[in-house]
CSV table of C-alpha atoms and ligand atoms in Angstrom, one decimal:
chain,number,residue,atom,x,y,z
A,1,MET,CA,-27.2,-8.8,0.7
A,2,THR,CA,-26.7,-11.5,-1.1
A,3,GLU,CA,-23.8,-12.8,-3.6
A,4,ILE,CA,-25.5,-11.7,-6.7
A,5,SER,CA,-26.3,-8.1,-4.9
A,6,ASP,CA,-23.1,-7.6,-3.9
A,7,TRP,CA,-21.9,-7.7,-7.4
A,8,ILE,CA,-24.7,-5.2,-8.6
A,9,TYR,CA,-23.9,-2.8,-6.7
A,10,ARG,CA,-20.2,-2.9,-6.3
A,11,ILE,CA,-19.5,0.1,-8.3
A,12,SER,CA,-21.6,2.4,-5.9
A,13,ARG,CA,-20.2,0.7,-3.0
A,14,TYR,CA,-16.5,1.4,-3.9
A,15,ARG,CA,-16.9,4.9,-5.1
A,16,LEU,CA,-19.3,6.4,-3.1
A,17,ILE,CA,-21.5,6.8,-5.8
A,18,GLY,CA,-25.7,8.1,-4.8
A,19,SER,CA,-27.9,9.7,-7.1
A,20,LYS,CA,-30.0,13.0,-7.8
A,21,CYS,CA,-33.1,13.5,-8.8
A,22,VAL,CA,-33.1,15.7,-11.7
A,23,GLU,CA,-36.3,17.6,-10.6
A,24,CYS,CA,-36.4,18.5,-7.2
A,25,GLY,CA,-31.7,18.2,-6.1
A,26,GLU,CA,-32.4,15.2,-3.1
A,27,VAL,CA,-29.7,12.9,-3.2
A,28,ALA,CA,-29.5,9.4,-2.5
A,29,TYR,CA,-27.1,6.6,-1.1
A,30,PRO,CA,-27.1,3.8,-1.9
A,31,PRO,CA,-28.7,4.9,-5.2
A,32,ARG,CA,-32.1,4.9,-6.7
A,33,LEU,CA,-33.9,5.0,-10.0
A,34,THR,CA,-36.7,7.2,-8.6
A,35,CYS,CA,-36.8,10.1,-6.3
A,36,TYR,CA,-38.5,9.5,-2.7
A,37,LYS,CA,-39.2,13.0,-2.2
A,38,CYS,CA,-40.9,13.9,-5.7
A,39,GLY,CA,-41.4,10.5,-8.0
A,40,GLY,CA,-38.6,12.1,-10.8
A,41,LYS,CA,-36.1,10.2,-12.5
A,42,MET,CA,-33.0,10.1,-10.3
A,43,ALA,CA,-29.1,10.1,-12.1
A,44,ASP,CA,-26.0,8.8,-10.8
A,45,TYR,CA,-24.4,11.6,-8.5
A,46,GLN,CA,-20.6,10.8,-7.3
A,47,LEU,CA,-20.8,12.0,-3.5
A,48,PRO,CA,-17.8,13.6,-1.6
A,49,ARG,CA,-15.3,11.2,-0.1
A,50,ARG,CA,-14.9,13.2,3.2
A,51,GLY,CA,-17.0,14.7,5.6
A,52,LYS,CA,-17.7,14.8,9.6
A,53,ILE,CA,-19.4,12.7,11.9
A,54,LEU,CA,-22.6,13.6,12.9
A,55,TYR,CA,-24.0,10.7,15.3
A,56,TYR,CA,-22.5,7.3,15.9
A,57,THR,CA,-23.0,4.8,18.1
A,58,VAL,CA,-20.9,0.9,18.6
A,59,VAL,CA,-23.0,-2.3,17.3
A,60,LYS,CA,-22.2,-5.2,19.4
A,61,SER,CA,-24.4,-7.4,18.2
A,62,LEU,CA,-24.7,-8.1,13.8
A,63,PRO,CA,-24.7,-11.3,12.2
A,64,GLU,CA,-21.6,-13.6,12.0
A,65,ARG,CA,-20.0,-12.4,9.0
A,66,TYR,CA,-20.1,-8.5,10.1
A,67,ASN,CA,-19.1,-9.0,13.5
A,68,ARG,CA,-15.8,-11.3,13.7
A,69,TYR,CA,-14.4,-8.6,16.2
A,70,GLY,CA,-16.7,-7.7,18.8
A,71,ALA,CA,-18.1,-4.5,18.2
A,72,TYR,CA,-18.7,-2.4,14.9
A,73,PRO,CA,-19.0,1.9,15.6
A,74,VAL,CA,-21.4,3.4,13.1
A,75,ALA,CA,-22.2,6.8,12.2
A,76,ILE,CA,-24.4,9.1,10.0
A,77,VAL,CA,-21.2,11.4,8.6
A,78,GLU,CA,-22.6,14.6,7.1
A,79,LEU,CA,-20.4,15.0,3.8
A,80,GLU,CA,-18.8,18.3,2.0
A,81,ASP,CA,-22.0,19.0,0.1
A,82,GLY,CA,-24.3,17.9,3.0
A,83,THR,CA,-25.9,14.6,2.0
A,84,ARG,CA,-26.2,12.4,5.3
A,85,ILE,CA,-25.3,9.1,5.2
A,86,PHE,CA,-25.0,6.2,6.6
A,87,GLY,CA,-22.0,4.1,7.4
A,88,LEU,CA,-19.2,2.1,8.9
A,89,LEU,CA,-16.1,3.4,10.9
A,90,THR,CA,-12.9,2.1,10.7
A,91,ASP,CA,-9.3,2.7,12.5
A,92,VAL,CA,-11.1,4.8,15.4
A,93,ASP,CA,-11.2,3.7,18.9
A,94,ASN,CA,-13.4,6.9,20.3
A,95,PRO,CA,-15.6,8.1,17.7
A,96,GLU,CA,-16.4,11.7,18.3
A,97,LYS,CA,-19.3,14.3,17.0
A,98,GLY,CA,-17.8,16.1,14.4
A,99,MET,CA,-14.6,13.9,13.9
A,100,GLU,CA,-13.7,14.9,10.3
A,101,VAL,CA,-13.6,11.5,8.3
A,102,GLU,CA,-12.6,10.1,4.5
A,103,ALA,CA,-14.1,7.0,2.5
A,104,VAL,CA,-11.6,4.4,2.1
A,105,LEU,CA,-11.7,0.9,0.7
A,106,ARG,CA,-11.8,-1.6,3.0
A,107,LYS,CA,-13.1,-5.7,3.4
A,108,LEU,CA,-16.6,-5.5,4.2
A,109,TYR,CA,-16.9,-9.2,5.3
A,110,THR,CA,-16.1,-12.7,3.5
A,111,TYR,CA,-18.4,-15.6,2.6
A,112,GLY,CA,-16.4,-18.1,5.4
A,113,GLU,CA,-13.2,-18.9,4.7
A,114,HIS,CA,-13.3,-20.2,1.1
A,115,GLY,CA,-15.6,-17.8,-0.3
A,116,LYS,CA,-15.2,-14.1,-1.9
A,117,ILE,CA,-14.4,-11.4,0.2
A,118,ILE,CA,-16.7,-8.5,-0.3
A,119,TYR,CA,-14.8,-4.8,-0.4
A,120,GLY,CA,-17.1,-1.3,-0.2
A,121,VAL,CA,-16.5,2.0,1.1
A,122,LYS,CA,-15.9,2.8,5.0
A,123,PHE,CA,-15.1,6.0,7.1
A,124,ARG,CA,-11.9,6.4,9.0
A,125,PRO,CA,-10.3,9.8,10.7
A,126,VAL,CA,-8.7,11.8,7.5
A,127,LEU,CA,-4.9,11.4,7.4
A,128,GLY,CA,-4.1,14.9,7.0
B,1,MET,CA,18.3,-0.2,-19.0
B,2,LYS,CA,17.4,2.9,-20.9
B,3,PRO,CA,14.1,4.1,-22.0
B,4,GLY,CA,13.3,4.6,-26.0
B,5,ASN,CA,11.8,8.0,-25.0
B,6,ASP,CA,11.8,9.9,-22.0
B,7,VAL,CA,9.5,8.6,-19.3
B,8,GLY,CA,9.4,9.4,-15.1
B,9,ILE,CA,7.4,9.2,-12.1
B,10,TYR,CA,3.7,11.6,-12.6
B,11,GLY,CA,2.7,11.2,-9.3
B,12,TYR,CA,3.4,8.7,-6.0
B,13,GLY,CA,1.8,7.8,-2.6
B,14,ALA,CA,2.2,5.8,0.4
B,15,TYR,CA,0.0,3.9,2.9
B,16,ILE,CA,1.2,2.8,6.0
B,17,PRO,CA,-1.6,1.4,8.0
B,18,ARG,CA,-3.0,2.2,11.5
B,19,TYR,CA,-1.2,-0.3,14.4
B,20,PHE,CA,1.9,-0.8,15.4
B,21,ILE,CA,3.2,-3.7,17.5
B,22,GLU,CA,6.8,-2.9,19.7
B,23,ASN,CA,9.4,-5.6,18.7
B,24,LYS,CA,10.1,-5.8,23.0
B,25,ILE,CA,6.7,-7.1,23.1
B,26,ILE,CA,7.1,-9.6,20.7
B,27,SER,CA,10.6,-10.9,22.1
B,28,SER,CA,9.7,-10.7,25.8
B,29,LEU,CA,7.1,-13.5,24.5
B,30,TRP,CA,9.3,-15.6,23.0
B,31,LYS,CA,12.4,-15.0,25.9
B,32,ARG,CA,14.8,-13.7,23.1
B,33,ASP,CA,16.9,-10.9,23.3
B,34,ALA,CA,16.8,-10.1,20.1
B,35,GLN,CA,15.4,-6.8,18.9
B,36,PRO,CA,16.1,-6.3,15.3
B,37,ILE,CA,13.9,-2.8,15.0
B,38,GLN,CA,11.6,-0.9,17.0
B,39,SER,CA,8.5,-1.2,16.0
B,40,LYS,CA,6.4,-2.9,12.7
B,41,SER,CA,3.2,-1.9,11.2
B,42,PHE,CA,0.2,-4.4,11.0
B,43,PRO,CA,-3.1,-4.2,9.2
B,44,ASN,CA,-6.1,-3.5,10.9
B,45,TYR,CA,-9.0,-7.0,10.2
B,46,ASP,CA,-10.2,-5.2,7.3
B,47,GLU,CA,-7.1,-4.4,5.4
B,48,ASP,CA,-5.2,-6.7,3.0
B,49,THR,CA,-2.9,-6.1,0.2
B,50,ILE,CA,-6.2,-4.6,-2.4
B,51,THR,CA,-7.0,-2.2,0.1
B,52,ILE,CA,-3.6,-1.1,1.3
B,53,SER,CA,-3.0,-0.5,-2.7
B,54,TYR,CA,-6.0,1.3,-2.9
B,55,GLU,CA,-4.9,3.7,-0.1
B,56,ALA,CA,-1.2,4.5,-2.1
B,57,ALA,CA,-3.0,4.9,-5.5
B,58,LEU,CA,-5.3,7.3,-4.2
B,59,ARG,CA,-3.4,9.4,-2.4
B,60,ALA,CA,-1.0,9.3,-5.9
B,61,ILE,CA,-3.9,10.1,-7.5
B,62,GLU,CA,-5.1,13.0,-5.4
B,63,SER,CA,-1.7,14.2,-4.0
B,64,SER,CA,-0.9,14.4,-8.3
B,65,LYS,CA,-3.9,15.3,-9.4
B,66,ALA,CA,-3.3,12.6,-12.1
B,67,PRO,CA,-5.7,12.7,-15.5
B,68,ILE,CA,-7.0,8.8,-14.7
B,69,GLU,CA,-8.6,8.8,-18.0
B,70,LYS,CA,-5.2,8.3,-19.7
B,71,ILE,CA,-3.8,5.7,-17.3
B,72,GLY,CA,-3.6,2.3,-19.2
B,73,ALA,CA,-2.2,0.1,-17.1
B,74,ILE,CA,-1.8,-1.1,-12.9
B,75,PHE,CA,0.2,-3.7,-11.8
B,76,ILE,CA,0.6,-4.4,-8.4
B,77,GLY,CA,3.5,-6.6,-7.2
B,78,SER,CA,2.7,-8.4,-3.7
B,79,GLU,CA,3.5,-11.9,-2.3
B,80,SER,CA,0.5,-11.5,0.4
B,81,LYS,CA,-2.6,-11.5,-2.7
B,82,PRO,CA,-5.5,-11.7,-1.1
B,83,TYR,CA,-6.5,-14.5,-3.5
B,84,ALA,CA,-4.3,-16.9,-4.9
B,85,VAL,CA,-6.4,-17.2,-7.9
B,86,LYS,CA,-8.2,-13.4,-8.6
B,87,PRO,CA,-6.6,-10.7,-9.7
B,88,SER,CA,-6.1,-7.6,-7.2
B,89,GLY,CA,-5.8,-4.8,-9.6
B,90,THR,CA,-9.6,-6.1,-11.0
B,91,VAL,CA,-10.9,-4.5,-7.9
B,92,LEU,CA,-8.9,-1.2,-8.0
B,93,VAL,CA,-10.0,-0.6,-11.4
B,94,ASP,CA,-13.4,-0.4,-10.7
B,95,ALA,CA,-12.4,1.4,-7.2
B,96,LEU,CA,-10.8,4.1,-8.1
B,97,GLY,CA,-12.8,4.1,-11.6
B,98,LEU,CA,-10.2,3.8,-14.2
B,99,PRO,CA,-10.8,3.7,-17.6
B,100,ARG,CA,-11.6,-0.5,-18.1
B,101,SER,CA,-9.9,-0.2,-21.3
B,102,ILE,CA,-6.3,-1.0,-18.9
B,103,LEU,CA,-3.6,-4.1,-18.7
B,104,SER,CA,-3.5,-5.4,-15.1
B,105,ALA,CA,-1.8,-8.2,-13.4
B,106,ASP,CA,-0.5,-9.1,-9.8
B,107,TYR,CA,3.0,-9.5,-10.0
B,108,GLU,CA,5.3,-11.5,-7.6
B,109,PHE,CA,9.3,-11.8,-6.9
B,110,ALA,CA,9.0,-12.1,-3.3
B,111,CYS,CA,10.2,-8.4,-1.8
B,112,LYS,CA,11.4,-6.7,-5.3
B,113,ALA,CA,7.3,-7.5,-7.2
B,114,GLY,CA,7.1,-3.7,-6.6
B,115,THR,CA,9.8,-2.5,-8.5
B,116,GLU,CA,9.4,-4.9,-11.1
B,117,ALA,CA,6.2,-3.7,-12.1
B,118,MET,CA,7.4,0.0,-12.0
B,119,GLN,CA,9.9,-1.0,-14.8
B,120,THR,CA,7.4,-2.8,-16.8
B,121,VAL,CA,5.3,0.5,-16.8
B,122,PHE,CA,8.3,2.0,-17.6
B,123,GLY,CA,8.6,0.5,-20.6
B,124,LEU,CA,5.0,0.5,-21.7
B,125,VAL,CA,5.1,4.3,-21.1
B,126,SER,CA,8.3,4.8,-23.0
B,127,SER,CA,7.7,2.3,-26.1
B,128,GLY,CA,4.3,4.4,-26.4
B,129,MET,CA,1.8,1.6,-25.9
B,130,ILE,CA,-0.2,3.2,-23.3
B,131,GLU,CA,0.6,7.2,-21.7
B,132,MET,CA,-0.2,6.6,-18.5
B,133,GLY,CA,0.4,3.0,-15.9
B,134,ILE,CA,0.6,2.5,-12.2
B,135,ALA,CA,2.6,0.6,-10.5
B,136,ILE,CA,2.3,-0.6,-6.9
B,137,GLY,CA,4.2,-2.4,-4.2
B,138,ALA,CA,2.1,-4.1,-1.2
B,139,ASP,CA,1.8,-6.5,1.8
B,140,THR,CA,1.4,-7.6,4.4
B,141,ALA,CA,3.7,-9.9,5.5
B,142,GLN,CA,3.6,-13.0,7.2
B,143,GLY,CA,5.5,-13.7,9.6
B,144,ARG,CA,5.4,-17.4,11.9
B,145,PRO,CA,4.7,-16.7,15.4
B,146,GLY,CA,8.2,-17.1,17.3
B,147,ASP,CA,9.8,-17.0,14.0
B,148,GLU,CA,12.7,-14.2,13.1
B,149,LEU,CA,10.9,-12.5,10.9
B,150,GLU,CA,7.5,-12.4,13.0
B,151,TYR,CA,9.7,-9.4,14.4
B,152,THR,CA,9.6,-7.3,11.1
B,153,ALA,CA,7.4,-8.7,8.5
B,154,ALA,CA,4.5,-5.7,8.2
B,155,ALA,CA,2.2,-4.0,5.8
B,156,GLY,CA,2.2,-1.0,4.0
B,157,GLY,CA,3.0,-0.2,0.6
B,158,ALA,CA,3.5,3.0,-2.1
B,159,ALA,CA,1.7,3.8,-5.7
B,160,TYR,CA,3.7,5.4,-8.6
B,161,ILE,CA,1.8,6.7,-11.7
B,162,ILE,CA,4.2,6.8,-14.1
B,163,SER,CA,4.2,9.2,-17.6
B,164,ARG,CA,6.0,10.1,-20.3
B,165,VAL,CA,8.5,13.5,-19.9
B,166,ASP,CA,6.6,15.4,-22.0
B,167,MET,CA,2.8,15.2,-19.8
B,168,GLY,CA,5.1,16.4,-16.7
B,169,VAL,CA,6.9,14.2,-14.5
B,170,LEU,CA,8.5,15.2,-10.8
B,171,ALA,CA,11.3,12.9,-11.2
B,172,ARG,CA,13.0,11.5,-14.4
B,173,LEU,CA,13.9,8.0,-14.8
B,174,GLU,CA,17.9,8.4,-16.2
B,175,ALA,CA,18.6,4.1,-15.7
B,176,SER,CA,17.8,1.0,-14.9
B,177,TYR,CA,19.7,-2.4,-14.3
B,178,SER,CA,18.5,-5.5,-13.1
B,179,TYR,CA,20.5,-9.2,-11.6
B,180,VAL,CA,18.9,-11.9,-11.0
B,181,SER,CA,20.1,-15.6,-10.0
B,182,ASP,CA,18.3,-18.5,-8.9
B,183,THR,CA,19.5,-17.9,-4.8
B,184,PRO,CA,16.8,-19.8,-2.6
B,185,ASP,CA,17.1,-17.9,0.4
B,186,PHE,CA,13.3,-17.0,1.2
B,187,TRP,CA,10.3,-19.3,-0.2
B,188,ARG,CA,6.5,-19.7,0.8
B,189,ARG,CA,5.0,-23.1,-1.1
B,190,SER,CA,1.4,-23.1,-2.2
B,191,GLY,CA,-1.3,-23.2,0.2
B,192,GLU,CA,1.6,-22.7,3.4
B,193,ASP,CA,0.5,-20.0,5.3
B,194,TYR,CA,4.1,-18.7,6.5
B,195,PRO,CA,7.4,-18.5,4.4
B,196,ARG,CA,10.4,-20.4,5.1
B,197,HIS,CA,14.2,-18.8,5.1
B,198,LEU,CA,17.8,-20.5,5.1
B,199,TYR,CA,18.8,-18.1,7.7
B,200,ARG,CA,22.4,-17.5,6.5
B,201,PHE,CA,21.4,-17.7,3.4
B,202,THR,CA,20.3,-14.2,3.5
B,203,GLY,CA,23.0,-12.1,3.9
B,204,GLU,CA,25.7,-12.1,2.0
B,205,PRO,CA,24.6,-14.2,-1.2
B,206,ALA,CA,21.4,-13.2,-1.3
B,207,TYR,CA,20.6,-9.5,-0.4
B,208,PHE,CA,24.3,-8.1,-0.8
B,209,HIS,CA,25.4,-10.5,-3.4
B,210,HIS,CA,22.0,-9.0,-5.4
B,211,ILE,CA,22.3,-5.6,-4.6
B,212,MET,CA,25.9,-5.0,-5.0
B,213,SER,CA,25.7,-6.4,-8.4
B,214,SER,CA,22.5,-4.1,-9.3
B,215,VAL,CA,24.1,-1.1,-8.5
B,216,LYS,CA,27.5,-2.0,-9.7
B,217,GLY,CA,26.4,-2.8,-12.8
B,218,LEU,CA,24.4,-0.1,-12.8
B,219,PHE,CA,27.1,2.5,-12.2
B,220,GLU,CA,30.0,0.4,-14.5
B,221,LYS,CA,27.3,0.7,-17.3
B,222,TYR,CA,26.1,4.5,-17.3
B,223,GLY,CA,29.4,6.3,-15.2
B,224,TYR,CA,27.4,6.9,-11.6
B,225,GLN,CA,29.0,7.0,-8.7
B,226,PRO,CA,28.1,7.6,-4.8
B,227,SER,CA,28.5,11.5,-4.5
B,228,ASP,CA,26.4,12.1,-7.3
B,229,PHE,CA,23.2,11.5,-5.8
B,230,ALA,CA,21.8,13.7,-3.2
B,231,TYR,CA,19.6,10.4,-1.8
B,232,ALA,CA,19.6,6.6,-2.1
B,233,VAL,CA,17.0,4.2,-0.9
B,234,PHE,CA,17.8,0.8,-0.5
B,235,HIS,CA,15.2,-2.5,0.3
B,236,GLN,CA,15.2,-3.0,4.1
B,237,PRO,CA,14.3,-6.1,6.0
B,238,ASN,CA,15.8,-4.9,9.1
B,239,TYR,CA,18.3,-2.3,9.4
B,240,LYS,CA,21.2,-3.5,9.7
B,241,PHE,CA,21.2,-4.5,6.0
B,242,PRO,CA,20.6,-1.3,4.4
B,243,THR,CA,22.9,0.6,6.3
B,244,ARG,CA,25.5,-1.9,6.0
B,245,VAL,CA,24.7,-2.4,1.8
B,246,ALA,CA,25.1,1.8,1.7
B,247,ALA,CA,28.3,1.7,3.7
B,248,LYS,CA,29.9,-0.6,1.0
B,249,LEU,CA,28.7,1.0,-2.0
B,250,GLY,CA,30.2,4.1,-0.3
B,251,PHE,CA,27.5,6.0,0.4
B,252,THR,CA,26.8,8.0,4.0
B,253,ARG,CA,24.4,8.1,5.9
B,254,GLU,CA,22.9,11.3,6.0
B,255,GLN,CA,21.9,9.6,2.1
B,256,ILE,CA,20.1,7.3,3.2
B,257,LYS,CA,18.6,8.5,5.9
B,258,PRO,CA,15.3,10.0,5.0
B,259,GLY,CA,14.7,6.9,3.4
B,260,LEU,CA,15.2,4.4,6.2
B,261,VAL,CA,11.5,3.8,7.5
B,262,VAL,CA,12.3,0.2,8.5
B,263,PRO,CA,12.9,1.3,12.3
B,264,LEU,CA,9.4,2.1,13.4
B,265,VAL,CA,8.0,0.7,10.0
B,266,GLY,CA,9.2,-2.8,9.5
B,267,ASN,CA,9.4,-4.6,6.4
B,268,THR,CA,6.6,-3.8,4.2
B,269,TYR,CA,8.1,-6.6,1.4
B,270,SER,CA,7.2,-5.7,-1.9
B,271,GLY,CA,6.5,-1.6,-0.6
B,272,SER,CA,9.9,-1.7,1.3
B,273,SER,CA,11.9,0.4,-1.1
B,274,LEU,CA,8.7,1.9,-2.6
B,275,LEU,CA,8.0,3.1,0.7
B,276,GLY,CA,11.5,4.7,1.5
B,277,LEU,CA,11.5,6.0,-2.4
B,278,ALA,CA,8.1,7.9,-1.3
B,279,ALA,CA,9.6,9.3,2.1
B,280,THR,CA,12.5,10.6,0.5
B,281,LEU,CA,10.8,12.3,-2.8
B,282,ASP,CA,9.0,13.7,0.6
B,283,VAL,CA,12.2,15.3,1.1
B,284,ALA,CA,13.7,16.2,-2.1
B,285,LYS,CA,14.5,19.1,-3.6
B,286,PRO,CA,14.6,20.0,-7.9
B,287,GLY,CA,17.9,18.0,-9.6
B,288,ASP,CA,18.4,15.8,-6.6
B,289,LYS,CA,19.6,12.3,-8.2
B,290,ILE,CA,18.2,9.7,-5.9
B,291,LEU,CA,19.5,6.2,-6.5
B,292,LEU,CA,16.7,2.9,-5.8
B,293,ALA,CA,17.7,-0.3,-5.4
B,294,SER,CA,15.8,-2.8,-4.9
B,295,PHE,CA,15.8,-6.9,-3.5
B,296,GLY,CA,13.7,-9.9,-4.0
B,297,SER,CA,14.4,-12.9,-2.4
B,298,GLY,CA,15.0,-16.1,-4.6
B,299,ALA,CA,16.4,-13.6,-5.4
B,300,GLY,CA,17.0,-10.4,-7.4
B,301,SER,CA,17.2,-6.6,-7.7
B,302,ASP,CA,16.4,-3.9,-9.6
B,303,ALA,CA,18.3,-0.5,-9.0
B,304,MET,CA,17.2,3.0,-10.8
B,305,VAL,CA,18.4,6.3,-11.4
B,306,PHE,CA,16.0,9.2,-11.0
B,307,GLU,CA,16.3,12.6,-11.1
B,308,VAL,CA,14.3,15.2,-9.4
B,309,THR,CA,12.2,18.3,-11.1
B,310,GLU,CA,10.4,21.4,-10.2
B,311,LEU,CA,7.0,19.7,-10.4
B,312,ILE,CA,8.0,18.0,-6.8
B,313,GLU,CA,7.1,20.8,-5.3
B,314,GLU,CA,2.9,21.0,-6.3
B,315,ARG,CA,2.9,17.1,-6.5
B,316,ARG,CA,4.5,16.1,-2.7
B,317,MET,CA,2.2,13.2,-1.0
B,318,VAL,CA,-0.3,14.4,1.2
B,319,PRO,CA,-0.1,13.8,4.1
B,320,PRO,CA,4.2,12.9,3.9
B,321,VAL,CA,5.4,9.5,5.2
B,322,SER,CA,6.5,10.6,8.1
B,323,LYS,CA,3.1,12.0,9.4
B,324,MET,CA,1.4,8.8,8.5
B,325,ILE,CA,3.8,7.0,10.8
B,326,SER,CA,3.5,9.5,13.7
B,327,ARG,CA,-0.3,9.3,13.3
B,328,MET,CA,0.6,5.1,14.3
B,329,SER,CA,-0.6,3.9,17.7
B,330,PRO,CA,0.0,1.2,19.7
B,331,GLY,CA,-1.1,-2.6,19.7
B,332,ASP,CA,-0.7,-5.3,21.6
B,333,TYR,CA,0.0,-8.7,20.8
B,334,SER,CA,-3.9,-10.0,21.3
B,335,THR,CA,-4.8,-7.4,19.3
B,336,TYR,CA,-2.3,-8.3,16.5
B,337,ALA,CA,-2.8,-11.9,17.0
B,338,LEU,CA,-6.7,-11.2,16.5
B,339,TYR,CA,-6.2,-8.8,13.2
B,340,ARG,CA,-4.0,-11.3,11.9
B,341,ASP,CA,-6.2,-14.0,11.8
B,342,MET,CA,-3.9,-16.0,13.9
B,343,LEU,CA,-6.7,-17.4,16.4
B,344,LYS,CA,-8.7,-20.4,16.2
B,345,ARG,CA,-12.6,-19.7,16.8
C,1,ZN,ZN1,-37.2,15.0,-6.5
């Protein structure tokens, strides 16, 4: 991501807005203009904020700006509408398959000490 | 002050980060005996005042099912803005999907910036300039390693959605009163990482004088007495101050108990009294009157009187503050230092 694309994609990253194919109903996140399945037009689609962890792993080698704190748990999350998306996890020491999670706004990275702070969606265990 | 048109709280939400550090860890590190509270919250490495404000506001919107298309203002009170220059509220407008035809600003008045934001939104809604607005108090407060403030400076916040009473409120604002004077008990100069304080100043001339003045002023002007209230919430920089000011004003331990979250959570600065109000609304019943009195160094206090309505039953925050506290997990000093960005690399 560059500083320009950080800005262009901020809304979909803040609010988990994907796209849905007007022809076949396929859902994509991040959003796309055309469907990768049928080539149909896609329209903005609000994904549900809650879901559960399908698969997870802990990534220990990432670019500096993502990886100041050693390791990042990441997961494939199945959202309440069945959409599966890739996401960063937070506030969790031991992720588990089936763990219920919700999307919240967190800091994703910063451009050094003086640059911008970039925010976006991460998943954390539901508070209740 | 009394609003021209009746206004109140439509919905509320609070947020406390997941981690806490016990005071005994800090006191054993510095070889001190003092342990003003049991533990304090601290933010994860990916949290700041913007993300805490977002979580509190989201919880307020979801728990009350507020019609967000009617929101015309969002003000965040904080003394730990992520940027010195760049508003925090604009991130929230786009992250929460609020209308872009909206007023937004960051407020600073040490620990009372949150109630200051509430007063402003009450005024805007009461005048009819906007239908609804959001006022937030949130902080990731800084305590210099080894300083007294390190034991209590915590992270958290609360958000209040404010509307006219005829839109349906869970608590009606009856009256408010504000009191300020130039009292330099605590400050942070531009570009400094940590605040400074005159320790002898923080008690009598600052905290006690300003809260006593705002509450007594409110009581004298509008004819209240402590027995009128089911609950009272005071700014809570530690355990001693709010319990002592409550006793001085004639309130009982029972009246302040539900809102006293400081022993486990710490002082969340601009979030402090608002978090206490949220914990009190979690247990309040229709007809209960609640007194809220904030304190901000520098110094000043806002006192407000609310009366809870029947709508409280369907609009309580999910999950309640007590559950948010019980889900917290302990952190050690090294994790605290890493997440608070205190380590040089
Ligand atoms: Zn398609």
